[in-house]
């Protein structure tokens, strides 16, 4: 049997705006996602996070659910605008108390809270002052982070500063698909990357200053990169895109420098990156305790000379050659994302080889499958069962190859507000009926609970 190391964390992940609802409750201020989702035409199906899964009111029930799934970890995010409704003091005590109760309830059930400080819900008041393009936002974040450490640092052992900085810049500034909804702003994108990393570094400094005994790290989304062919131009495209997506963030935090190749590509288009000030990279590379990794899919790159803004494009090939072998006829999720479990092994091995012995927690990994209840009320999401099984196996392979993986959080605990895609795309181990808000554990949830209880890869039961 493929066993995992003692103390391995088996969790599920969520984020505040995607599940909480109650956007006006207890003094919460608006965030950029309230503004964006209420702008007509932005969200598929017109959804907003106003109600979402109603978790802000049903959190007790959800903690019971987490315990019933045998999980010993739960990753969630704190909504910054609940603590600082306008992005700066005074602290809103009712917001503080909410997460305090949640943390206590998790601990009572033996579930370790893994807390994300920023999962995209910037207070709108800070956006009005320039948002993440404004360097001062990193300072506001450091204040907010310090308040969280002060309020919960005695009970929370795992902290994640920023979720997916690359996505924030790419979708929020270049493609206009996420809040705050800017398009074609390459300078905005790279400025925001820098300020998010600075915010991360400042939060780590505050954490150390407070003398807290837990662990803190970043939660980037990372992709293993493969060339579309052995043509040197495609290999160059692979390396280039890897600099944009992975190395930009990891070199900054682990090596204290931006990768030269990608820096040059930005400077060719934008001129000198003047927002990078002396000492910033020292702050950004303040030592962390672990790395969160969000893994969904690999990126297969093809050279496209002259394409904008970068000379490459992503393709979804018929097959992908990973170290696990050739994945022929690549399966896809319902969102069209290729399913390549061995890509997770390759990614983890690559991180370990390049950046050394940093402990890694998979902070997200999951897939869209839209299965709903059958007549008996059961949700037979066989494809997610398979997805979980194969990715847990790939994780085990990485551990066998020497990568220090300490935990795995599946995305997501329950179906929720999937940003621009609204409520149509279901990622949960638990099904949510959006009319009644009833939760119902899917087959994948039951299977994952068996893995967590065994601390090993158990095989799915063959059900009639
Ligand atoms: C990630 C996000 C998470 C969720 C999943 C599907 O990019 O961090 O909130 O939307 O994708």
Coordinates of C-alpha atoms and ligand atoms in Angstrom, one line a residue:
X1 CA 0.0 0.0 0.0
X2 CA 1.2 3.5 -0.8
X3 CA 1.5 5.1 2.6
X4 CA 2.1 8.8 3.3
X5 CA 4.5 10.1 6.0
X6 CA 3.1 10.3 9.6
X7 CA 1.4 13.6 10.2
X8 CA 0.7 14.2 6.6
X9 CA -2.1 16.9 6.2
X10 CA -5.2 15.8 4.3
X11 CA -7.3 18.9 3.7
X12 CA -9.8 20.7 1.5
X13 CA -9.6 24.3 0.4
X14 CA -12.0 27.2 0.0
X15 CA -11.8 31.0 -0.1
X16 CA -13.9 33.6 1.6
X17 CA -15.6 35.3 -1.4
X18 CA -16.4 32.0 -3.0
X19 CA -18.3 30.5 -0.1
X20 CA -19.2 33.0 2.6
X21 CA -22.0 35.3 1.2
X22 CA -23.4 37.7 3.9
X23 CA -21.4 40.5 2.2
X24 CA -23.0 43.2 4.4
X25 CA -23.0 41.3 7.7
X26 CA -21.2 42.5 10.8
X27 CA -19.7 45.6 9.2
X28 CA -17.9 44.0 6.3
X29 CA -16.9 46.5 3.6
X30 CA -17.1 45.9 -0.1
X31 CA -14.3 44.2 -1.9
X32 CA -13.2 44.5 -5.6
X33 CA -15.1 41.2 -6.2
X34 CA -18.4 42.7 -5.0
X35 CA -17.9 45.6 -7.4
X36 CA -16.7 43.4 -10.3
X37 CA -19.4 40.7 -9.9
X38 CA -22.1 43.3 -9.8
X39 CA -20.9 44.9 -13.0
X40 CA -23.3 43.6 -15.7
X41 CA -21.8 41.1 -18.2
X42 CA -18.8 40.1 -16.1
X43 CA -19.9 36.8 -14.6
X44 CA -21.3 33.9 -16.6
X45 CA -24.9 33.5 -15.6
X46 CA -24.8 36.8 -13.8
X47 CA -23.9 35.3 -10.4
X48 CA -22.4 37.2 -7.5
X49 CA -21.0 36.2 -4.1
X50 CA -23.9 37.8 -2.2
X51 CA -25.1 34.5 -1.0
X52 CA -22.6 32.0 -2.4
X53 CA -22.8 28.9 -0.1
X54 CA -24.0 30.9 2.9
X55 CA -21.0 29.6 4.8
X56 CA -20.8 32.8 6.9
X57 CA -24.0 31.6 8.6
X58 CA -23.6 27.8 8.1
X59 CA -20.0 27.5 9.2
X60 CA -20.8 25.2 12.1
X61 CA -22.4 22.7 9.7
X62 CA -19.4 23.0 7.4
X63 CA -17.0 22.3 10.2
X64 CA -19.0 19.2 11.0
X65 CA -18.7 18.2 7.3
X66 CA -14.9 18.7 7.3
X67 CA -14.7 16.4 10.4
X68 CA -17.0 13.9 8.8
X69 CA -14.6 13.7 5.8
X70 CA -11.8 12.7 8.3
X71 CA -9.8 15.7 7.3
X72 CA -7.0 16.9 9.6
X73 CA -6.5 20.2 7.7
X74 CA -8.8 22.9 6.3
X75 CA -7.6 25.7 4.1
X76 CA -9.7 28.8 4.1
X77 CA -9.2 32.5 3.6
X78 CA -9.9 35.5 5.8
X79 CA -11.9 38.3 4.1
X80 CA -9.7 41.4 4.4
X81 CA -12.8 43.7 4.2
X82 CA -14.4 41.9 7.2
X83 CA -11.4 43.0 9.3
X84 CA -10.7 46.3 7.7
X85 CA -13.9 47.4 5.9
X86 CA -12.1 50.4 4.3
X87 CA -8.7 48.8 4.1
X88 CA -7.2 50.7 7.1
X89 CA -7.9 50.9 10.8
X90 CA -9.8 50.6 13.0
X91 CA -10.1 46.9 13.1
X92 CA -13.7 45.5 13.0
X93 CA -14.0 43.3 16.0
X94 CA -17.0 41.4 14.7
X95 CA -15.1 40.3 11.7
X96 CA -12.2 39.2 13.9
X97 CA -14.5 37.2 16.2
X98 CA -16.1 35.3 13.3
X99 CA -12.8 33.7 12.2
X100 CA -11.8 33.2 15.8
X101 CA -14.9 31.0 16.4
X102 CA -14.2 29.1 13.2
X103 CA -10.6 28.4 14.1
X104 CA -11.6 27.2 17.6
X105 CA -14.3 24.9 16.2
X106 CA -11.7 23.4 13.7
X107 CA -9.2 22.8 16.5
X108 CA -11.8 21.2 18.7
X109 CA -12.2 18.6 16.0
X110 CA -8.5 18.1 15.4
X111 CA -8.5 20.0 12.1
X112 CA -5.5 22.2 11.5
X113 CA -6.5 25.6 10.1
X114 CA -4.4 26.6 7.0
X115 CA -5.2 30.3 6.7
X116 CA -4.8 32.3 3.5
X117 CA -4.6 36.0 4.1
X118 CA -5.3 37.2 0.5
X119 CA -7.5 35.2 -1.8
X120 CA -8.4 38.2 -4.1
X121 CA -11.0 40.2 -2.1
X122 CA -9.1 43.5 -1.8
X123 CA -11.1 46.1 0.1
X124 CA -12.7 48.4 -2.6
X125 CA -11.5 51.5 -0.7
X126 CA -7.9 50.4 -1.4
X127 CA -8.7 49.8 -5.1
X128 CA -10.0 53.4 -5.2
X129 CA -6.5 54.5 -4.2
X130 CA -4.9 52.5 -7.0
X131 CA -5.2 48.9 -5.6
X132 CA -2.2 46.7 -6.1
X133 CA -0.7 49.1 -8.6
X134 CA -0.2 51.4 -5.6
X135 CA 2.9 50.4 -3.6
X136 CA 1.2 51.5 -0.4
X137 CA -1.3 48.6 -0.7
X138 CA 1.6 46.3 0.3
X139 CA 1.9 48.3 3.6
X140 CA -1.8 48.1 4.2
X141 CA -1.5 44.3 3.7
X142 CA 1.3 44.1 6.2
X143 CA -0.9 45.9 8.8
X144 CA -3.8 43.6 8.1
X145 CA -1.5 40.5 8.2
X146 CA -0.1 41.7 11.6
X147 CA -3.6 42.0 12.9
X148 CA -4.4 38.5 11.9
X149 CA -1.2 37.1 13.4
X150 CA -2.1 39.0 16.6
X151 CA -5.6 37.7 16.7
X152 CA -5.1 34.1 15.7
X153 CA -1.3 33.4 15.7
X154 CA -1.6 31.5 19.0
X155 CA -3.9 29.0 17.4
X156 CA -3.1 28.9 13.7
X157 CA 0.1 27.0 12.7
X158 CA -0.1 27.4 8.9
X159 CA -0.3 30.7 7.1
X160 CA -0.4 31.5 3.4
X161 CA 0.2 35.1 2.4
X162 CA -1.0 35.5 -1.2
X163 CA -3.0 33.2 -3.4
X164 CA -1.9 32.9 -7.0
X165 CA -0.2 36.2 -7.7
X166 CA 0.2 35.3 -11.4
X167 CA -3.5 34.9 -11.9
X168 CA -4.2 38.2 -10.1
X169 CA -2.0 40.0 -12.6
X170 CA -2.9 38.0 -15.7
X171 CA -6.6 37.9 -15.4
X172 CA -7.1 41.2 -13.5
X173 CA -4.9 43.4 -15.6
X174 CA -4.0 41.7 -18.9
X175 CA -7.2 39.9 -19.8
X176 CA -9.9 41.7 -17.9
X177 CA -11.5 38.5 -16.7
X178 CA -11.1 38.9 -13.0
X179 CA -11.5 41.9 -10.6
X180 CA -10.5 44.7 -11.0
X181 CA -11.1 44.0 -14.7
X182 CA -8.3 45.9 -16.6
X183 CA -7.3 44.8 -20.0
X184 CA -4.1 44.9 -21.9
X185 CA -2.2 46.6 -19.1
X186 CA 1.2 44.9 -19.2
X187 CA 2.8 47.5 -17.0
X188 CA -0.1 47.0 -14.5
X189 CA 0.4 43.3 -14.5
X190 CA 4.1 43.3 -13.7
X191 CA 3.7 46.2 -11.2
X192 CA 1.0 44.2 -9.4
X193 CA 3.2 41.0 -9.4
X194 CA 5.9 43.0 -7.7
X195 CA 3.6 44.6 -5.1
X196 CA 1.9 41.3 -4.3
X197 CA 5.4 39.8 -3.7
X198 CA 6.4 42.8 -1.6
X199 CA 3.2 42.4 0.4
X200 CA 4.1 38.7 0.9
X201 CA 7.6 39.6 2.1
X202 CA 6.3 42.3 4.4
X203 CA 3.8 39.9 5.9
X204 CA 6.6 37.4 6.5
X205 CA 8.6 40.1 8.3
X206 CA 5.6 40.9 10.5
X207 CA 5.2 37.3 11.3
X208 CA 8.8 36.9 12.4
X209 CA 8.6 40.2 14.4
X210 CA 5.6 38.8 16.3
X211 CA 7.7 35.7 17.3
X212 CA 4.9 33.3 16.3
X213 CA 5.8 29.6 16.2
X214 CA 3.9 28.5 13.1
X215 CA 4.8 28.3 9.5
X216 CA 4.3 30.8 6.7
X217 CA 4.6 30.7 2.9
X218 CA 3.3 31.8 -0.5
X219 CA 0.6 29.9 -2.5
X220 CA 1.4 30.4 -6.2
X221 CA -0.2 28.5 -9.0
X222 CA 2.5 26.6 -10.8
X223 CA 2.6 24.6 -14.0
X224 CA 5.1 22.1 -15.2
X225 CA 6.2 23.2 -18.7
X226 CA 6.7 21.0 -21.7
X227 CA 7.7 21.9 -25.3
X228 CA 5.2 21.1 -28.0
X229 CA 8.0 19.5 -30.0
X230 CA 11.8 19.1 -29.9
X231 CA 12.2 22.0 -32.2
X232 CA 14.7 24.4 -30.4
X233 CA 12.2 27.3 -30.9
X234 CA 9.5 25.4 -28.9
X235 CA 12.1 24.5 -26.2
X236 CA 12.8 28.2 -26.0
X237 CA 9.1 28.9 -25.7
X238 CA 8.9 26.4 -22.9
X239 CA 11.7 28.0 -21.0
X240 CA 10.3 31.5 -21.6
X241 CA 6.8 30.7 -20.4
X242 CA 8.2 28.9 -17.4
X243 CA 10.0 32.2 -16.6
X244 CA 6.8 34.1 -16.8
X245 CA 4.6 31.7 -14.8
X246 CA 6.9 29.9 -12.3
X247 CA 10.4 31.4 -12.1
X248 CA 9.3 35.0 -11.8
X249 CA 7.7 34.2 -8.4
X250 CA 9.9 31.4 -7.1
X251 CA 13.3 33.0 -8.0
X252 CA 12.1 36.1 -6.3
X253 CA 11.2 34.4 -3.0
X254 CA 13.9 31.8 -2.9
X255 CA 16.8 33.5 -4.7
X256 CA 16.1 37.1 -4.2
X257 CA 16.1 38.0 -7.9
X258 CA 13.9 38.1 -10.9
X259 CA 14.9 35.7 -13.7
X260 CA 17.0 37.6 -16.2
X261 CA 15.3 36.3 -19.3
X262 CA 11.8 37.4 -18.3
X263 CA 13.0 40.7 -16.9
X264 CA 14.6 41.5 -20.2
X265 CA 11.3 40.6 -22.0
X266 CA 9.4 43.0 -19.8
X267 CA 12.0 45.7 -20.2
X268 CA 12.0 45.4 -24.0
X269 CA 8.3 46.2 -23.9
X270 CA 8.0 48.6 -21.0
X271 CA 11.5 50.1 -20.3
X272 CA 13.1 49.8 -16.9
X273 CA 11.0 48.4 -14.2
X274 CA 11.2 51.5 -12.0
X275 CA 8.8 50.3 -9.3
X276 CA 11.4 47.7 -8.2
X277 CA 13.3 49.6 -5.5
X278 CA 16.6 48.9 -3.7
X279 CA 16.0 46.4 -1.0
X280 CA 12.7 45.1 -2.3
X281 CA 14.0 41.7 -3.3
X282 CA 15.6 41.3 0.1
X283 CA 12.2 41.8 1.6
X284 CA 10.5 39.5 -0.9
X285 CA 13.0 36.8 -0.2
X286 CA 12.6 36.8 3.6
X287 CA 13.0 33.1 4.4
X288 CA 9.7 31.2 4.4
X289 CA 8.8 27.9 6.1
X290 CA 7.0 26.0 3.3
X291 CA 5.7 26.5 -0.2
X292 CA 2.0 26.2 -1.1
X293 CA 1.5 24.8 -4.6
X294 CA -1.7 25.1 -6.6
X295 CA -1.6 22.6 -9.4
X296 CA -4.3 22.1 -12.0
X297 CA -2.6 21.4 -15.3
X298 CA 0.7 21.4 -17.3
X299 CA 1.5 24.0 -20.0
X300 CA 2.6 22.8 -23.4
X301 CA 4.3 25.6 -25.3
X302 CA 4.7 26.4 -29.0
X303 CA 6.8 29.2 -30.4
X304 CA 4.8 31.8 -32.2
X305 CA 7.1 34.5 -33.5
X306 CA 5.7 37.9 -33.2
X307 CA 2.7 37.0 -31.0
X308 CA 1.8 39.5 -28.3
X309 CA 2.9 40.2 -25.7
X310 CA 5.1 37.0 -25.7
X311 CA 6.5 35.0 -28.5
X312 CA 4.7 31.7 -27.6
X313 CA 1.3 30.2 -27.1
X314 CA -0.2 27.4 -25.1
X315 CA -1.5 24.4 -26.9
X316 CA -3.5 21.4 -25.8
X317 CA -1.9 18.5 -27.6
X318 CA -3.1 15.1 -28.3
X319 CA -0.6 13.6 -25.9
X320 CA 2.0 14.9 -23.4
X321 CA 5.3 13.2 -22.7
X322 CA 5.9 13.5 -18.9
X323 CA 8.4 11.5 -16.9
X324 CA 5.4 9.2 -16.1
X325 CA 5.3 8.3 -19.8
X326 CA 3.3 9.5 -22.7
X327 CA -0.2 10.5 -21.8
X328 CA -2.1 9.7 -25.0
X329 CA -5.4 11.3 -25.9
X330 CA -5.3 13.6 -23.0
X331 CA -8.5 13.6 -20.9
X332 CA -10.1 16.9 -20.0
X333 CA -12.2 18.3 -17.2
X334 CA -15.6 19.8 -18.2
X335 CA -13.8 23.2 -18.3
X336 CA -11.5 21.8 -21.0
X337 CA -8.4 21.6 -18.7
X338 CA -6.1 18.7 -19.6
X339 CA -5.9 16.1 -16.8
X340 CA -2.3 15.1 -16.4
X341 CA -1.5 13.7 -12.9
X342 CA 2.1 12.9 -13.7
X343 CA 2.5 16.6 -14.4
X344 CA 2.2 17.1 -10.6
X345 CA 5.1 14.7 -10.0
X346 CA 7.2 16.5 -12.6
X347 CA 6.3 19.9 -11.1
X348 CA 7.3 18.9 -7.6
X349 CA 10.5 17.3 -8.8
X350 CA 11.4 20.4 -10.7
X351 CA 10.7 22.7 -7.7
X352 CA 12.8 20.4 -5.5
X353 CA 15.7 20.3 -7.9
X354 CA 15.8 24.0 -8.5
X355 CA 15.0 25.4 -5.1
X356 CA 16.1 22.8 -2.7
X357 CA 14.5 21.2 0.4
X358 CA 11.6 23.5 1.0
X359 CA 8.6 21.6 2.4
X360 CA 5.7 21.7 0.0
X361 CA 2.0 21.6 0.7
X362 CA -0.4 21.2 -2.2
X363 CA -2.7 24.0 -1.5
X364 CA -5.1 23.4 -4.4
X365 CA -5.7 20.6 -6.9
X366 CA -9.1 19.7 -8.4
X367 CA -11.4 19.6 -11.4
X368 CA -14.7 20.7 -12.8
X369 CA -17.2 17.9 -13.2
X370 CA -20.8 18.8 -13.1
X371 CA -22.4 15.6 -11.7
X372 CA -25.5 16.1 -9.7
X373 CA -27.7 13.8 -7.5
X374 CA -29.3 10.8 -9.1
X375 CA -32.8 9.7 -8.1
X376 CA -31.6 8.3 -4.8
X377 CA -29.8 11.5 -4.1
X378 CA -26.4 10.0 -4.6
X379 CA -23.7 11.9 -6.5
X380 CA -21.7 9.5 -8.6
X381 CA -18.8 11.7 -9.7
X382 CA -16.6 8.9 -10.9
X383 CA -14.4 11.2 -12.9
X384 CA -13.5 13.1 -9.8
X385 CA -12.9 9.9 -7.9
X386 CA -10.4 8.9 -10.6
X387 CA -8.9 12.4 -10.6
X388 CA -8.3 12.3 -6.8
X389 CA -6.9 8.8 -7.0
X390 CA -4.5 9.5 -9.8
X391 CA -3.2 12.8 -8.3
X392 CA -2.7 11.3 -4.9
X393 CA -0.7 8.6 -6.5
X394 CA 1.4 11.2 -8.4
X395 CA 2.0 12.9 -5.1
X396 CA 3.2 9.7 -3.6
X397 CA 5.6 9.2 -6.5
X398 CA 7.0 12.7 -5.9
X399 CA 7.6 11.8 -2.2
X400 CA 9.3 8.5 -3.3
X401 CA 11.6 10.7 -5.4
X402 CA 12.6 12.7 -2.4
X403 CA 10.4 15.7 -2.5
X404 CA 9.4 16.8 1.0
X405 CA 5.6 17.0 0.5
X406 CA 3.8 17.6 3.8
X407 CA 0.1 17.9 2.8
X408 CA -2.6 18.0 0.2
X409 CA -5.7 20.2 0.1
X410 CA -8.2 19.4 -2.6
X411 CA -10.0 22.2 -4.3
X412 CA -12.7 22.4 -3.2
X413 CA -14.4 21.3 -0.1
X414 CA -17.7 22.2 -1.7
X415 CA -19.1 23.6 -5.0
X416 CA -18.9 27.4 -4.9
X417 CA -18.7 30.7 -6.8
X418 CA -16.1 30.0 -9.4
X419 CA -15.2 33.6 -10.1
X420 CA -15.9 34.6 -13.7
X421 CA -17.5 31.3 -14.4
X422 CA -20.1 31.8 -11.7
X423 CA -22.0 28.8 -10.3
X424 CA -22.0 26.6 -13.4
X425 CA -18.6 25.0 -12.7
X426 CA -18.6 22.5 -9.8
X427 CA -15.3 21.7 -8.1
X428 CA -16.6 20.3 -4.8
X429 CA -16.1 17.1 -2.9
X430 CA -19.5 18.1 -1.5
X431 CA -22.4 19.1 -3.7
X432 CA -24.3 22.3 -2.9
X433 CA -27.8 22.7 -4.1
X434 CA -28.0 26.4 -4.9
X435 CA -31.8 26.6 -4.3
X436 CA -31.8 25.1 -0.8
X437 CA -28.1 25.5 0.0
X438 CA -28.2 21.9 1.2
X439 CA -24.8 20.1 1.2
X440 CA -24.4 16.5 0.2
X441 CA -21.2 14.5 0.1
X442 CA -20.3 13.2 -3.3
X443 CA -18.8 9.8 -4.0
X444 CA -15.4 11.6 -4.4
X445 CA -15.8 13.1 -0.9
X446 CA -16.5 9.6 0.6
X447 CA -13.5 8.2 -1.3
X448 CA -11.2 11.0 -0.2
X449 CA -12.3 10.5 3.4
X450 CA -11.0 6.9 3.2
X451 CA -7.7 8.1 1.9
X452 CA -7.4 10.6 4.7
X453 CA -8.4 8.0 7.4
X454 CA -5.8 5.5 6.0
X455 CA -3.1 8.1 5.4
X456 CA -2.5 6.0 2.3
X457 CA -3.6 5.6 -1.3
X458 CA -6.6 3.3 -1.0
X459 CA -8.4 2.2 -4.2
X460 CA -11.9 3.3 -5.0
X461 CA -14.6 0.8 -4.1
X462 CA -16.2 -0.8 -7.1
X463 CA -19.8 0.2 -6.6
X464 CA -22.7 -1.4 -8.3
Ligands
LIG1 C1 -7.7 28.7 -8.6 C2 -8.2 29.6 -7.5 C3 -9.4 29.1 -6.7 C4 -10.4 28.4 -7.6 C5 -9.6 27.3 -8.4 C6 -10.5 26.5 -9.3 O1 -7.1 29.5 -9.5 O2 -7.2 29.9 -6.5 O3 -10.0 30.1 -6.0 O4 -11.1 29.2 -8.4 O5 -8.7 28.0 -9.2

